[in-house]
C-alpha cells in the first residue's frame, strides 16, 4: 500500500510555492487538523491520503482559506495567507483553484459551458470583450472539448466532458495551485484515464502544483510525486 | 436474439431480455444464466442499463418500463417461475422468499420509523409462520451474523442510530434472513466510504455463502470482479459485450471495450513525475441510449472499428470455454491492449 516517497525537488534559494506550517483547524472541541506541516513546489503533485474524517478535507479548506485555520501558517507564493484580510486575499484567490468530485455540481445548470468558464474572469473584473472569447475557446480546446460544447448546458455533456469544463474554468484565472478533491471519482471508468492524462499534461505544460485527494490508491500511486498519510488530524507518514 | 433455449439446470435463466423506458429501448437482447450458489458480476458504466436489468431480474421494473424476453427462476424439480409478464402478486410472492435485493442506498430499504430488529422480524414473519419471539430471536441472530456488536441492543435502535457501514450490514442481514436462492446486489457499496466498501463486500460474500444463495452483483468497478465474482457479464449501452469466467475475462478480454477498460486502469505503480506516463484511454464517452449509433454501439470509440462494425450489430459468439463475446473482431484484440488504447493527442 505504500507509495515511495520521492523527495521534493528543492531549489536552494527559492521558497516553495506552498509552505504549510503547524496548521490547526478546530471544530468546537474537536481538533480536525493537528499541527500539519508540508511543502509543495511548482510542478509537483502531493497526495493527502487517509480515511474519511482524517482531516484531509479540512486541511485543503484551510489551505484555500475557505475555512480560516485556528493556528499555523499557510505561505503561498511567499505570502502568509492567514495574516491577510479577506480583501487582501481576494487578488490571490484566483491563483489557488479547487476542482471537485462532482462535475455537474460545480457548474451552474443554467449557464452555458462557455459562460461558466468565463465567469471567474467576470467576477474578478478581468473580463475583456476583445480577448475573452478567444481565451475561453483556447481553454476549451486545451481541455479536449469541441467549440460546440461551449454552447451546451452541463446536463447536455457527459460527466467526463463536464469535468473537463470544470478544469477549464479553474484554469481561466491562471492559477499556480490546483486543489484536486477526488477529481475522477465520480467519472465512468472509461473516461477516468483521459482526465488524469489531461491533468498530467497541464501540469507539465503550465508548471501547476497539485494538492491531490483520491481514495483510489492505484490512481494515487500513478499520479502523485509524494504522499502524506493522515490519521485523526495528524500526519502519520510523509 | 433468443438463440439458446433456457438452461434447465440454471437457477436463473435470462433469454433475450429487453427493457424499454417510455418506448426508448434501453436494454437489448441479454441472454445469460446464473447457477445455484454462483456469483455473477454485471459490470457496466452509467447508462449501460445494469440497474434496470437488476430490477427486471426481480420482476420489479419501474413504471414506464416495458420488459420483453424471458426471466425464469427455477422451482425444483423441473419447473420454473416466469417473471416477465407475471402478475404483480406472483412476483411479489417470489420476492423476499426466493429472491432478495441488497440496494445501493440502505436508507431507502429501511423504514425510518421502526427499530431495525422489528423490520427484520417482520421480514421473517412475512414468509414463515413463527411466533413474534422466535422472529425476534432470528432478527438478533441475523444482525449478530453480519458483525453488528451488541446485536440485541442494536436491534432496538432505529436506522438513523446506525452508522452507514452498519446500516448496509443490516440491509444484508435483511436480504439474507429468509435464505433466498438468489440475491441481487445493486452497487451495494457505492454510497459507502471507500474504506468500508471492501468490508461490506466481504460480509455480503460470507452471508451469501452461509445461506447458499446465488448472487448477481451489479458494479461499475472491474476491481471488485476479480475478488468477488465467479463469472462476469460486461454491458455497454444496454448490450452484452462479453461474458465468461471472471478470471478469464479479466486476463484475456475478448471485447475491445473490456480490454480498453482494463488497460486504462492505473497499474498501481508510480507513473513518472506527476503521472506523466500516459495511461491508455478509451476516447469519447458512453452514448446516451436515445442516441445509439447504428451497428456496434461501441464503434465510435473503438480503435478496431471498421465499416462492418458501423453497419452491423455484432451477435454473441463463443470466445472459448464458457466465454462469449459480441464483437466482429475479437481475434484482433492484443493482450495486453495497452498500445491499442494509448491516445495520440492531449
Ligand atoms: S464490433 Fe467492431 S466496433 Fe464493435 S467492439 Fe468489435 S471491433 Fe470494435
Coordinates of C-alpha atoms and ligand atoms in Angstrom, one line a residue:
Chain A
X1 CA 0.0 0.0 0.0
X2 CA 3.0 2.3 0.4
X3 CA 3.9 4.9 -2.2
X4 CA 7.6 5.5 -2.5
X5 CA 8.4 8.9 -1.0
X6 CA 10.1 10.9 -3.7
X7 CA 11.9 13.9 -2.2
X8 CA 10.5 17.2 -3.4
X9 CA 12.8 19.0 -5.8
X10 CA 14.2 21.8 -3.9
X11 CA 15.7 24.9 -5.4
X12 CA 18.0 26.1 -2.8
X13 CA 17.3 29.8 -2.9
X14 CA 13.6 29.5 -3.7
X15 CA 10.7 29.3 -1.3
X16 CA 8.3 26.5 -2.1
X17 CA 5.1 27.6 -3.8
X18 CA 3.1 26.4 -0.8
X19 CA 4.6 26.1 2.7
X20 CA 2.1 24.9 5.4
X21 CA 3.4 25.0 9.0
X22 CA 1.8 23.7 12.1
X23 CA -1.7 24.1 10.7
X24 CA -4.5 23.6 13.2
X25 CA -8.2 23.5 12.5
X26 CA -10.8 23.0 15.3
X27 CA -14.5 22.5 15.2
X28 CA -15.6 23.3 18.7
X29 CA -13.8 20.8 21.0
X30 CA -12.7 18.6 18.1
X31 CA -9.3 19.2 16.6
X32 CA -9.7 18.2 12.9
X33 CA -6.2 19.2 11.8
X34 CA -3.5 19.0 14.4
X35 CA -0.2 20.8 13.6
X36 CA 0.1 19.6 10.0
X37 CA 3.1 20.8 8.0
X38 CA 4.1 20.2 4.4
X39 CA 5.5 22.0 1.4
X40 CA 4.6 21.8 -2.3
X41 CA 6.7 23.0 -5.2
X42 CA 5.6 24.3 -8.5
X43 CA 5.1 21.4 -10.9
X44 CA 4.7 18.9 -8.2
X45 CA 1.8 16.7 -7.0
X46 CA 1.3 15.9 -3.3
X47 CA -1.4 13.5 -2.3
X48 CA -3.2 13.7 1.0
X49 CA -4.2 10.2 2.0
X50 CA -6.3 8.8 4.8
X51 CA -9.7 7.5 5.8
X52 CA -12.6 9.9 5.7
X53 CA -12.6 12.1 8.8
X54 CA -8.8 12.0 9.0
X55 CA -8.6 15.8 8.4
X56 CA -7.5 15.9 4.8
X57 CA -10.6 17.9 3.6
X58 CA -10.2 20.3 6.5
X59 CA -6.6 20.7 5.6
X60 CA -7.3 21.7 2.0
X61 CA -10.1 24.0 3.1
X62 CA -7.7 25.8 5.4
X63 CA -5.0 25.9 2.6
X64 CA -7.5 27.6 0.3
X65 CA -8.6 29.8 3.2
X66 CA -12.2 28.8 2.7
X67 CA -12.1 28.0 6.4
X68 CA -9.6 30.1 8.3
X69 CA -7.2 27.9 10.3
X70 CA -7.1 28.3 14.1
X71 CA -3.3 28.3 14.2
X72 CA -0.3 27.8 12.0
X73 CA 0.9 29.4 8.7
X74 CA -0.1 29.0 5.1
X75 CA 2.6 30.6 2.9
X76 CA 1.6 30.7 -0.7
X77 CA 4.0 32.3 -3.2
X78 CA 5.9 33.7 -0.3
X79 CA 2.9 35.4 1.4
X80 CA 1.4 34.4 4.7
X81 CA -2.3 34.0 3.9
X82 CA -3.6 33.6 7.5
X83 CA -2.5 37.1 8.3
X84 CA -4.3 38.6 5.4
X85 CA -7.8 40.2 5.5
X86 CA -10.5 38.9 3.1
X87 CA -9.9 41.9 1.0
X88 CA -6.2 41.3 0.8
X89 CA -6.8 37.7 -0.1
X90 CA -9.1 38.5 -3.0
X91 CA -6.4 39.1 -5.6
X92 CA -4.6 35.9 -4.5
X93 CA -7.7 33.6 -4.6
X94 CA -7.6 33.1 -8.4
X95 CA -4.1 31.6 -8.0
X96 CA -5.4 28.7 -6.0
X97 CA -8.3 26.9 -7.5
X98 CA -10.3 23.9 -6.4
X99 CA -11.6 21.1 -8.7
X100 CA -14.2 19.0 -7.0
X101 CA -15.5 15.5 -7.4
X102 CA -19.0 16.2 -8.8
X103 CA -18.5 17.5 -12.3
X104 CA -22.1 18.6 -12.6
X105 CA -22.4 20.2 -9.1
X106 CA -19.5 22.6 -9.8
X107 CA -21.1 24.1 -12.9
X108 CA -24.3 26.1 -12.7
X109 CA -27.0 24.2 -14.6
X110 CA -28.4 27.4 -16.1
X111 CA -25.1 28.6 -17.7
X112 CA -23.8 27.5 -21.0
X113 CA -20.3 26.0 -20.7
X114 CA -18.7 28.9 -22.4
X115 CA -20.2 31.3 -19.8
X116 CA -19.3 29.0 -16.9
X117 CA -15.7 29.0 -18.0
X118 CA -15.7 32.8 -18.4
X119 CA -17.4 33.5 -15.1
X120 CA -14.4 33.7 -12.8
X121 CA -12.9 36.4 -15.0
X122 CA -16.1 38.4 -14.9
X123 CA -16.3 38.0 -11.1
X124 CA -12.7 39.2 -10.8
X125 CA -13.4 42.1 -13.1
X126 CA -10.8 40.9 -15.5
X127 CA -13.2 40.0 -18.4
X128 CA -12.3 41.7 -21.6
X129 CA -14.7 41.6 -24.6
X130 CA -11.9 41.8 -27.1
X131 CA -9.8 38.8 -25.9
X132 CA -12.0 37.0 -23.5
X133 CA -13.9 34.8 -26.0
X134 CA -10.7 33.7 -27.7
X135 CA -9.2 32.8 -24.3
X136 CA -12.3 30.7 -23.4
X137 CA -12.2 28.9 -26.8
X138 CA -8.5 28.2 -26.4
X139 CA -9.1 26.7 -22.9
X140 CA -12.0 24.5 -24.1
X141 CA -9.7 23.2 -26.8
X142 CA -6.9 22.7 -24.4
X143 CA -9.0 20.5 -22.1
X144 CA -10.2 18.4 -25.1
X145 CA -13.7 19.9 -25.7
X146 CA -15.1 21.0 -29.1
X147 CA -16.1 24.6 -29.7
X148 CA -19.6 23.3 -30.0
X149 CA -19.5 22.1 -26.3
X150 CA -19.2 25.7 -25.3
X151 CA -22.8 26.4 -26.4
X152 CA -24.2 23.5 -24.4
X153 CA -25.5 23.3 -20.8
X154 CA -23.9 21.0 -18.3
X155 CA -26.6 18.4 -18.4
X156 CA -26.0 18.0 -22.2
X157 CA -22.5 16.9 -21.5
X158 CA -21.2 13.6 -20.2
X159 CA -19.6 13.5 -16.7
X160 CA -16.1 13.5 -18.2
X161 CA -16.8 16.4 -20.5
X162 CA -18.2 18.4 -17.6
X163 CA -15.1 17.7 -15.5
X164 CA -13.0 18.9 -18.4
X165 CA -15.1 22.1 -18.5
X166 CA -14.6 22.4 -14.7
X167 CA -10.9 22.2 -15.2
X168 CA -11.0 24.9 -17.9
X169 CA -12.9 27.1 -15.5
X170 CA -10.3 26.5 -12.8
X171 CA -7.6 27.4 -15.3
X172 CA -9.1 30.6 -16.7
X173 CA -7.8 32.7 -13.8
X174 CA -4.2 31.4 -14.4
X175 CA -3.8 29.6 -11.1
X176 CA -0.5 28.2 -9.7
X177 CA -2.0 25.7 -7.4
X178 CA -5.0 23.4 -8.1
X179 CA -6.6 21.5 -5.2
X180 CA -7.9 18.3 -6.8
X181 CA -10.5 16.8 -4.4
X182 CA -11.5 13.3 -5.8
X183 CA -11.4 14.7 -9.3
X184 CA -12.0 11.4 -11.1
X185 CA -14.0 9.5 -8.5
X186 CA -17.5 10.3 -10.0
X187 CA -16.4 9.6 -13.5
X188 CA -17.1 6.5 -15.6
X189 CA -14.1 4.2 -15.6
X190 CA -13.6 4.5 -19.3
X191 CA -13.2 8.3 -19.1
X192 CA -11.1 8.5 -15.9
X193 CA -7.8 7.8 -17.5
X194 CA -8.3 10.6 -20.1
X195 CA -8.9 13.2 -17.4
X196 CA -5.9 12.0 -15.4
X197 CA -3.8 12.3 -18.6
X198 CA -5.2 15.8 -19.2
X199 CA -4.2 16.9 -15.6
X200 CA -0.7 15.5 -16.0
X201 CA -0.3 17.2 -19.3
X202 CA -1.5 20.6 -18.0
X203 CA 0.9 20.3 -15.0
X204 CA 3.8 19.6 -17.3
X205 CA 2.9 22.5 -19.6
X206 CA 2.0 25.1 -17.0
X207 CA 4.1 24.1 -14.1
X208 CA 1.0 23.8 -11.9
X209 CA 1.2 22.4 -8.3
X210 CA -1.4 19.9 -7.4
X211 CA -2.7 19.1 -3.9
X212 CA -4.5 15.8 -4.6
X213 CA -7.1 13.8 -2.7
X214 CA -8.2 10.5 -4.1
X215 CA -9.3 7.3 -2.3
X216 CA -8.1 5.1 -5.2
X217 CA -4.6 4.0 -4.2
X218 CA -3.7 2.8 -7.7
X219 CA -4.6 6.3 -9.0
X220 CA -2.5 7.9 -6.2
X221 CA 0.5 5.8 -7.0
X222 CA 0.3 6.6 -10.6
X223 CA -0.3 10.3 -10.2
X224 CA 1.4 11.7 -7.1
X225 CA 5.1 12.5 -6.6
X226 CA 4.8 12.4 -2.9
X227 CA 2.2 11.2 -0.4
X228 CA 1.2 12.3 3.1
X229 CA -0.8 9.9 5.2
X230 CA -3.1 11.4 7.8
X231 CA -5.0 9.9 10.7
X232 CA -7.0 11.7 13.3
X233 CA -5.9 15.1 12.1
X234 CA -2.2 14.3 12.2
X235 CA 0.4 13.3 9.6
X236 CA 1.5 9.8 10.3
X237 CA 3.8 9.4 7.4
X238 CA 5.2 11.6 4.7
Chain B
X1 CA -31.6 -13.0 -30.3
X2 CA -33.1 -15.9 -28.3
X3 CA -30.8 -18.4 -29.9
X4 CA -30.2 -20.7 -26.9
X5 CA -33.1 -22.4 -25.1
X6 CA -33.4 -21.7 -21.4
X7 CA -30.8 -23.6 -19.4
X8 CA -32.9 -26.0 -17.3
X9 CA -30.0 -26.5 -14.8
X10 CA -29.6 -22.8 -14.1
X11 CA -31.2 -21.2 -11.1
X12 CA -31.9 -18.1 -13.2
X13 CA -32.2 -18.2 -16.9
X14 CA -32.5 -15.0 -18.9
X15 CA -33.2 -15.1 -22.6
X16 CA -33.4 -12.1 -24.9
X17 CA -34.2 -9.7 -22.1
X18 CA -35.2 -6.3 -23.5
X19 CA -36.3 -3.3 -21.5
X20 CA -37.8 -0.1 -22.9
X21 CA -38.3 3.0 -20.9
X22 CA -41.1 5.2 -22.3
X23 CA -40.7 3.4 -25.7
X24 CA -37.0 4.0 -25.8
X25 CA -35.1 0.7 -25.9
X26 CA -32.5 0.7 -23.1
X27 CA -31.6 -2.9 -22.7
X28 CA -31.4 -5.3 -25.6
X29 CA -31.0 -9.0 -26.1
X30 CA -29.5 -10.0 -22.8
X31 CA -29.0 -13.7 -22.5
X32 CA -27.3 -15.3 -19.6
X33 CA -27.7 -17.9 -16.8
X34 CA -26.9 -17.9 -13.1
X35 CA -26.4 -21.2 -11.5
X36 CA -27.1 -22.1 -7.9
X37 CA -24.5 -20.6 -5.5
X38 CA -22.8 -18.8 -8.3
X39 CA -21.7 -15.1 -8.2
X40 CA -22.2 -13.2 -11.4
X41 CA -20.9 -9.7 -11.6
X42 CA -22.7 -7.4 -14.0
X43 CA -20.3 -4.7 -15.0
X44 CA -21.1 -1.5 -16.8
X45 CA -20.8 2.2 -16.7
X46 CA -23.6 4.8 -16.2
X47 CA -26.2 4.3 -18.8
X48 CA -25.3 0.7 -19.6
X49 CA -28.7 -0.4 -18.2
X50 CA -27.3 -2.5 -15.4
X51 CA -29.6 -1.2 -12.7
X52 CA -32.7 -1.6 -14.8
X53 CA -31.5 -5.2 -15.6
X54 CA -31.1 -5.9 -11.9
X55 CA -34.7 -4.7 -11.2
X56 CA -36.1 -6.7 -14.1
X57 CA -34.4 -9.8 -12.6
X58 CA -36.5 -9.2 -9.5
X59 CA -39.6 -8.7 -11.6
X60 CA -39.6 -5.2 -10.4
X61 CA -39.1 -2.9 -13.4
X62 CA -40.1 0.7 -12.8
X63 CA -43.2 2.4 -14.0
X64 CA -43.0 3.2 -17.7
X65 CA -40.8 0.3 -18.4
X66 CA -41.7 -2.5 -20.9
X67 CA -39.9 -5.8 -20.4
X68 CA -39.7 -8.4 -23.1
X69 CA -38.0 -11.8 -23.4
X70 CA -37.8 -14.2 -20.6
X71 CA -36.5 -14.3 -17.0
X72 CA -37.0 -17.7 -15.4
X73 CA -36.4 -18.7 -11.8
X74 CA -36.1 -22.5 -11.4
X75 CA -38.5 -24.1 -9.0
X76 CA -37.3 -27.5 -8.1
X77 CA -37.8 -30.0 -9.5
X78 CA -38.0 -29.3 -13.2
X79 CA -40.4 -26.4 -13.3
X80 CA -39.8 -22.7 -13.1
X81 CA -41.5 -19.3 -12.4
X82 CA -41.5 -16.9 -15.4
X83 CA -41.1 -13.3 -14.1
X84 CA -41.7 -11.5 -17.4
X85 CA -45.3 -10.8 -17.8
X86 CA -46.2 -12.4 -14.5
X87 CA -48.9 -10.7 -12.4
X88 CA -47.6 -8.4 -9.7
X89 CA -48.9 -10.5 -6.9
X90 CA -47.0 -13.6 -8.1
X91 CA -43.8 -11.5 -8.5
X92 CA -44.2 -10.1 -5.0
X93 CA -44.6 -13.5 -3.6
X94 CA -41.3 -14.6 -5.0
X95 CA -39.5 -11.5 -3.9
X96 CA -38.5 -11.8 -0.3
X97 CA -38.9 -15.6 -0.3
X98 CA -36.8 -16.7 -3.2
X99 CA -35.1 -13.5 -4.3
X100 CA -33.9 -10.5 -2.3
X101 CA -32.4 -7.2 -3.1
X102 CA -29.4 -5.5 -1.5
X103 CA -29.9 -1.9 -2.6
X104 CA -27.4 0.8 -3.2
X105 CA -28.8 3.0 -0.5
X106 CA -29.6 1.3 2.8
X107 CA -31.7 4.2 4.0
X108 CA -34.2 3.7 1.2
X109 CA -34.6 0.0 2.1
X110 CA -35.2 0.5 5.8
X111 CA -38.1 2.4 7.4
X112 CA -37.0 5.3 9.5
X113 CA -39.9 4.9 12.0
X114 CA -39.4 1.3 13.1
X115 CA -36.5 -0.3 15.1
X116 CA -34.2 -2.3 12.8
X117 CA -34.9 -5.5 14.7
X118 CA -38.6 -5.1 14.2
X119 CA -38.1 -4.7 10.5
X120 CA -36.1 -7.9 10.3
X121 CA -38.6 -9.7 12.4
X122 CA -41.4 -8.6 10.2
X123 CA -39.5 -9.9 7.1
X124 CA -39.2 -13.3 8.8
X125 CA -42.9 -13.4 9.6
X126 CA -43.8 -12.4 6.1
X127 CA -42.7 -15.8 4.8
X128 CA -42.7 -18.1 7.9
X129 CA -45.3 -18.9 10.5
X130 CA -43.3 -18.3 13.6
X131 CA -44.0 -16.6 16.9
X132 CA -43.0 -13.0 17.5
X133 CA -40.4 -14.1 20.0
X134 CA -38.9 -16.6 17.5
X135 CA -38.9 -13.9 14.7
X136 CA -37.2 -11.5 17.0
X137 CA -34.6 -14.0 18.1
X138 CA -33.9 -14.7 14.4
X139 CA -33.5 -11.0 13.7
X140 CA -31.0 -10.6 16.5
X141 CA -29.1 -13.6 15.3
X142 CA -29.0 -12.2 11.8
X143 CA -27.6 -8.9 13.0
X144 CA -25.0 -10.7 15.0
X145 CA -24.0 -12.8 11.9
X146 CA -23.2 -9.6 9.9
X147 CA -20.9 -8.4 12.6
X148 CA -23.1 -5.9 14.5
X149 CA -21.8 -5.8 18.0
X150 CA -24.3 -6.0 20.9
X151 CA -26.9 -7.1 18.4
X152 CA -29.7 -7.5 21.0
X153 CA -29.4 -3.8 21.9
X154 CA -28.8 -2.7 18.4
X155 CA -32.0 -4.5 17.2
X156 CA -34.0 -2.0 19.3
X157 CA -32.3 1.0 17.6
X158 CA -33.6 3.0 14.6
X159 CA -31.8 3.1 11.3
X160 CA -30.6 6.7 11.9
X161 CA -28.8 5.5 15.0
X162 CA -26.7 3.2 12.8
X163 CA -23.5 4.3 11.0
X164 CA -23.5 4.0 7.2
X165 CA -21.5 0.8 7.3
X166 CA -23.7 -0.8 10.0
X167 CA -26.8 0.1 8.0
X168 CA -25.5 -1.6 5.0
X169 CA -24.8 -4.7 7.1
X170 CA -28.3 -4.6 8.5
X171 CA -29.6 -4.5 4.9
X172 CA -27.5 -7.5 4.1
X173 CA -29.0 -9.2 7.2
X174 CA -32.4 -8.4 6.0
X175 CA -31.8 -9.7 2.5
X176 CA -30.4 -13.0 3.7
X177 CA -32.7 -13.6 6.7
X178 CA -35.2 -15.7 4.7
X179 CA -32.4 -17.7 3.0
X180 CA -33.3 -16.7 -0.6
X181 CA -32.0 -18.6 -3.6
X182 CA -31.0 -15.5 -5.4
X183 CA -29.6 -12.2 -4.1
X184 CA -29.4 -9.2 -6.3
X185 CA -27.0 -6.5 -5.1
X186 CA -27.1 -3.2 -7.0
X187 CA -23.9 -1.3 -6.4
X188 CA -24.2 -2.3 -2.7
X189 CA -21.2 -0.3 -1.6
X190 CA -21.1 2.9 -3.8
X191 CA -22.8 5.0 -1.1
X192 CA -20.1 4.0 1.4
X193 CA -16.8 5.3 2.4
X194 CA -14.0 3.7 0.3
X195 CA -12.5 2.1 3.5
X196 CA -15.8 0.4 4.3
X197 CA -16.5 -0.9 0.8
X198 CA -14.3 -3.9 0.9
X199 CA -15.5 -4.8 4.4
X200 CA -19.2 -4.7 3.3
X201 CA -18.5 -6.8 0.2
X202 CA -16.8 -9.4 2.4
X203 CA -19.8 -9.5 4.7
X204 CA -22.1 -9.9 1.7
X205 CA -20.0 -12.7 0.4
X206 CA -20.0 -14.5 3.8
X207 CA -23.7 -14.3 4.2
X208 CA -24.3 -15.4 0.6
X209 CA -22.2 -18.5 1.3
X210 CA -23.9 -19.1 4.6
X211 CA -27.4 -19.2 3.1
X212 CA -26.3 -20.9 -0.1
X213 CA -27.7 -18.2 -2.4
X214 CA -26.5 -17.2 -5.8
X215 CA -25.6 -13.5 -6.2
X216 CA -25.9 -11.1 -9.1
X217 CA -23.6 -8.3 -8.2
X218 CA -24.1 -5.1 -10.2
X219 CA -21.0 -2.9 -10.2
X220 CA -19.1 -0.3 -12.2
X221 CA -15.8 -1.5 -10.7
X222 CA -13.8 -4.1 -12.5
X223 CA -11.6 -4.4 -9.5
X224 CA -14.4 -5.8 -7.5
X225 CA -14.9 -8.6 -10.0
X226 CA -11.6 -10.4 -9.6
X227 CA -12.1 -10.8 -5.8
X228 CA -15.8 -11.3 -5.6
X229 CA -17.2 -13.0 -8.7
X230 CA -17.2 -16.4 -10.4
X231 CA -18.4 -15.1 -13.7
X232 CA -18.8 -11.7 -15.2
X233 CA -21.2 -10.1 -17.7
X234 CA -19.9 -6.9 -19.2
X235 CA -22.6 -4.4 -20.5
X236 CA -22.2 -1.4 -22.7
X237 CA -25.1 0.8 -23.9
X238 CA -27.7 -1.8 -22.8
X239 CA -26.0 -4.6 -24.8
X240 CA -24.0 -7.6 -23.5
X241 CA -20.4 -7.1 -24.6
X242 CA -18.9 -10.2 -23.3
X243 CA -19.5 -12.8 -20.5
X244 CA -17.4 -15.6 -19.1
X245 CA -15.4 -16.8 -16.1
X246 CA -14.2 -13.8 -14.2
X247 CA -10.5 -14.6 -14.3
X248 CA -10.6 -15.4 -17.9
X249 CA -12.4 -12.3 -19.0
X250 CA -10.1 -10.1 -16.8
X251 CA -6.9 -11.8 -18.1
X252 CA -7.9 -12.3 -21.7
X253 CA -10.8 -9.9 -22.5
X254 CA -12.2 -10.7 -25.9
X255 CA -14.1 -7.4 -26.5
X256 CA -12.2 -4.2 -27.2
X257 CA -14.4 -2.4 -24.7
X258 CA -13.4 -4.7 -21.8
X259 CA -9.8 -4.6 -23.0
X260 CA -9.8 -0.8 -23.0
X261 CA -11.4 -0.6 -19.6
X262 CA -8.7 -2.9 -18.2
X263 CA -5.9 -1.1 -20.0
X264 CA -6.9 2.3 -18.7
X265 CA -6.7 1.2 -15.0
X266 CA -3.6 2.7 -13.4
X267 CA -1.2 -0.2 -13.0
X268 CA -0.6 0.6 -9.3
X269 CA 2.9 1.9 -9.7
X270 CA 4.4 5.4 -10.0
X271 CA 3.6 6.9 -13.4
X272 CA 6.7 9.0 -13.6
X273 CA 6.8 12.6 -12.4
X274 CA 3.2 13.8 -11.9
X275 CA 1.8 10.7 -13.6
X276 CA 3.1 11.9 -16.9
X277 CA 3.5 8.4 -18.3
X278 CA 0.2 8.5 -20.2
X279 CA -2.5 6.0 -19.3
X280 CA -4.2 4.2 -22.2
X281 CA -7.7 5.7 -22.6
X282 CA -10.9 5.0 -24.4
X283 CA -11.7 8.1 -26.4
X284 CA -15.1 9.7 -26.1
X285 CA -17.8 8.8 -23.7
X286 CA -20.6 6.2 -23.4
X287 CA -23.6 7.1 -25.6
X288 CA -26.9 8.2 -24.3
X289 CA -29.4 5.3 -25.0
X290 CA -31.6 7.5 -27.1
X291 CA -28.6 8.4 -29.4
X292 CA -27.2 5.0 -30.1
X293 CA -25.1 4.7 -33.2
X294 CA -26.0 2.1 -35.9
X295 CA -24.1 -1.2 -35.9
X296 CA -21.9 -1.8 -32.9
X297 CA -22.7 0.6 -30.1
X298 CA -19.0 0.9 -29.2
X299 CA -17.8 1.6 -32.8
X300 CA -17.4 5.4 -32.4
X301 CA -14.9 4.7 -29.5
X302 CA -13.3 1.5 -30.8
X303 CA -9.8 1.6 -32.2
X304 CA -10.6 -1.6 -34.2
X305 CA -13.9 -0.4 -35.7
X306 CA -14.3 -1.0 -39.5
X307 CA -17.1 -0.5 -41.9
X308 CA -18.8 -3.7 -41.0
X309 CA -18.8 -2.6 -37.3
X310 CA -20.5 0.6 -38.2
X311 CA -23.2 -1.2 -40.2
X312 CA -23.9 -4.4 -38.5
X313 CA -24.6 -5.1 -34.8
X314 CA -22.4 -8.0 -33.6
X315 CA -24.1 -11.1 -32.3
X316 CA -22.8 -13.1 -29.3
X317 CA -20.3 -15.8 -30.4
X318 CA -18.0 -18.1 -28.5
X319 CA -14.6 -17.0 -27.4
X320 CA -13.6 -20.1 -25.6
X321 CA -14.8 -22.3 -22.8
X322 CA -17.9 -20.6 -21.3
X323 CA -16.7 -17.3 -22.8
X324 CA -18.8 -15.4 -25.2
X325 CA -18.2 -12.1 -27.0
X326 CA -20.3 -9.7 -29.1
X327 CA -17.7 -8.3 -31.4
X328 CA -16.8 -8.7 -35.1
X329 CA -13.1 -8.7 -34.5
X330 CA -12.2 -10.3 -31.1
X331 CA -9.2 -12.1 -32.6
X332 CA -7.6 -8.7 -33.3
X333 CA -7.6 -7.6 -29.6
X334 CA -4.0 -7.7 -28.4
X335 CA -3.0 -8.8 -24.9
X336 CA -2.4 -6.6 -23.2
X337 CA -4.3 -3.9 -25.1
X338 CA -2.1 -1.1 -23.8
X339 CA -0.8 0.1 -27.1
X340 CA -4.2 -0.1 -28.8
X341 CA -5.6 2.5 -26.4
X342 CA -2.7 4.8 -25.9
X343 CA -4.0 8.2 -27.1
X344 CA -2.1 10.1 -29.6
X345 CA -3.3 13.6 -28.7
X346 CA -3.8 15.6 -25.5
Ligands
LIG1 S1 -17.7 -5.0 -33.3 FE1 -16.2 -3.7 -34.2 S2 -16.6 -1.7 -33.2 FE2 -17.6 -3.2 -32.0 S3 -16.2 -3.7 -30.5 FE3 -15.9 -5.2 -32.1 S4 -14.3 -4.3 -33.3 FE4 -15.0 -2.7 -32.0

